Coordinates of C-alpha atoms in Angstrom, one line a residue:
M268 CA 41.3 -35.2 -47.7
F269 CA 40.7 -37.0 -51.7
I270 CA 39.2 -35.8 -54.6
H271 CA 38.5 -39.6 -56.0
D272 CA 36.2 -40.6 -58.5
G273 CA 36.0 -44.5 -59.3
P274 CA 35.2 -47.5 -56.4
R275 CA 37.0 -46.5 -53.4
P276 CA 39.9 -47.6 -52.7
A277 CA 40.4 -50.4 -50.0
T278 CA 40.4 -48.5 -46.5
G279 CA 39.5 -50.5 -43.5
R280 CA 36.8 -49.3 -41.4
P281 CA 36.1 -45.0 -40.6
D282 CA 36.2 -44.4 -37.7
G283 CA 33.6 -41.5 -38.2
S284 CA 30.8 -41.5 -40.6
W285 CA 28.1 -39.7 -41.9
K286 CA 25.9 -40.2 -45.0
F287 CA 23.1 -37.0 -46.1
T288 CA 21.0 -36.0 -48.1
S289 CA 22.9 -33.4 -50.6
T290 CA 21.1 -30.8 -49.2
T291 CA 22.3 -27.2 -47.7
E292 CA 21.3 -27.5 -43.9
A293 CA 22.3 -31.2 -43.9
K294 CA 25.8 -30.2 -45.2
A295 CA 26.0 -28.0 -42.6
A296 CA 25.0 -29.8 -40.1
V297 CA 27.4 -32.5 -40.8
L298 CA 30.4 -30.7 -41.7
E299 CA 30.0 -29.5 -37.3
E300 CA 30.2 -32.7 -36.2
M301 CA 32.6 -34.0 -38.2
L302 CA 34.6 -31.1 -37.0
A303 CA 33.1 -31.9 -33.5
F304 CA 34.7 -35.9 -34.1
L305 CA 38.1 -34.4 -35.0
S306 CA 38.5 -32.2 -31.8
G307 CA 36.8 -34.4 -29.4
R308 CA 40.2 -36.6 -30.8
G309 CA 42.5 -34.1 -30.3
L310 CA 43.6 -33.9 -33.5
V311 CA 42.9 -30.3 -34.5
D312 CA 43.6 -27.4 -32.4
G313 CA 43.6 -24.0 -32.8
E314 CA 45.0 -22.6 -36.5
D315 CA 43.9 -25.4 -37.8
Q316 CA 40.9 -25.3 -37.0
F317 CA 40.0 -22.0 -39.4
W318 CA 42.0 -24.5 -42.5
C319 CA 39.7 -27.2 -41.4
R320 CA 36.8 -25.9 -41.6
L321 CA 37.6 -24.2 -44.4
V322 CA 38.4 -27.4 -47.4
L323 CA 36.1 -29.8 -45.4
D324 CA 33.4 -26.8 -46.4
E325 CA 35.0 -26.7 -49.4
A326 CA 34.3 -30.6 -50.1
L327 CA 31.7 -31.2 -48.7
V328 CA 30.1 -27.9 -50.4
N329 CA 31.3 -29.7 -53.7
A330 CA 29.8 -32.6 -53.2
V331 CA 26.6 -30.8 -52.2
K332 CA 26.0 -28.9 -55.8
H333 CA 28.5 -30.1 -58.2
G334 CA 28.3 -33.4 -57.8
N335 CA 24.8 -34.3 -56.5
G336 CA 23.2 -30.6 -58.2
Y337 CA 21.5 -30.0 -54.6
D338 CA 19.2 -32.5 -55.3
P339 CA 17.7 -34.1 -51.9
R340 CA 17.6 -37.6 -53.9
K341 CA 21.1 -38.2 -53.7
M342 CA 22.8 -38.6 -51.1
V343 CA 26.8 -38.1 -50.2
T344 CA 29.1 -40.1 -47.3
A345 CA 31.7 -38.4 -45.8
A346 CA 34.4 -40.8 -43.9
C347 CA 37.2 -40.2 -41.4
F348 CA 40.4 -42.3 -41.0
V349 CA 42.0 -42.1 -37.9
E350 CA 45.8 -42.8 -38.3
A351 CA 49.1 -43.3 -35.8
D352 CA 50.5 -39.8 -38.0
R353 CA 47.6 -38.6 -39.6
W354 CA 43.7 -38.4 -40.2
R355 CA 42.1 -39.0 -43.6
V356 CA 38.7 -37.5 -45.2
L357 CA 37.3 -40.2 -48.2
I358 CA 34.0 -37.6 -49.4
A359 CA 31.7 -39.6 -51.9
D360 CA 28.3 -38.1 -54.1
E361 CA 26.3 -39.3 -57.2
G362 CA 27.5 -37.3 -59.3
R363 CA 29.7 -38.2 -62.7
G364 CA 33.1 -36.8 -60.9
F365 CA 35.5 -34.7 -62.8
Q366 CA 39.4 -34.9 -63.6
P367 CA 41.4 -32.1 -60.5
D368 CA 44.0 -31.4 -63.4
A369 CA 41.1 -29.6 -65.3
V370 CA 40.7 -26.7 -62.7
P371 CA 42.1 -24.0 -63.1
S372 CA 45.7 -22.6 -61.2
L373 CA 45.2 -19.7 -59.0
D374 CA 48.3 -18.8 -60.0
D375 CA 47.5 -18.2 -63.3
D376 CA 46.6 -14.7 -63.8
D377 CA 43.3 -15.7 -66.4
S378 CA 41.7 -17.7 -63.5
L379 CA 41.3 -15.2 -60.8
L380 CA 38.9 -13.7 -62.3
M381 CA 36.7 -16.8 -62.8
N382 CA 33.8 -17.7 -60.4
H383 CA 35.2 -21.6 -60.3
G384 CA 37.8 -23.8 -59.4
R385 CA 39.0 -21.7 -55.3
G386 CA 37.8 -24.8 -53.4
V387 CA 39.9 -27.5 -55.1
N388 CA 42.8 -24.8 -54.7
L389 CA 42.0 -24.6 -51.4
M390 CA 42.3 -28.0 -51.0
L391 CA 45.2 -28.5 -52.7
H392 CA 47.1 -25.7 -50.6
Y393 CA 46.1 -26.3 -47.1
M394 CA 45.8 -30.4 -47.5
D395 CA 49.1 -33.2 -47.4
D396 CA 47.4 -34.7 -50.4
V397 CA 44.3 -34.2 -52.3

């Protein structure tokens, strides 16, 4: 999973891709399709399904909510790339972007009561690269 601000990297043709409006309902449907895509290829199973659902949901919610402001005229694009030893997901919205380094660490006691930033921290914890 990549948090990316700027032009898309040249990654080749995705093995699975989705484009949807910035609504909670569309996000939920795409999340299920993405999980079925990964599970159907044997890439996610058992306990991994929990954390995979968690981080994909967080990333998609961030795109819909923070990136596009729930504006149904704005689109979110998600793509899965399957390689021999790993899989990657690229999620893009139409928002201004943000600096991942600006997200407070949950290791900081002052950040524990904040009402934002947890999704990115969960992604950082459960994924190999963000």
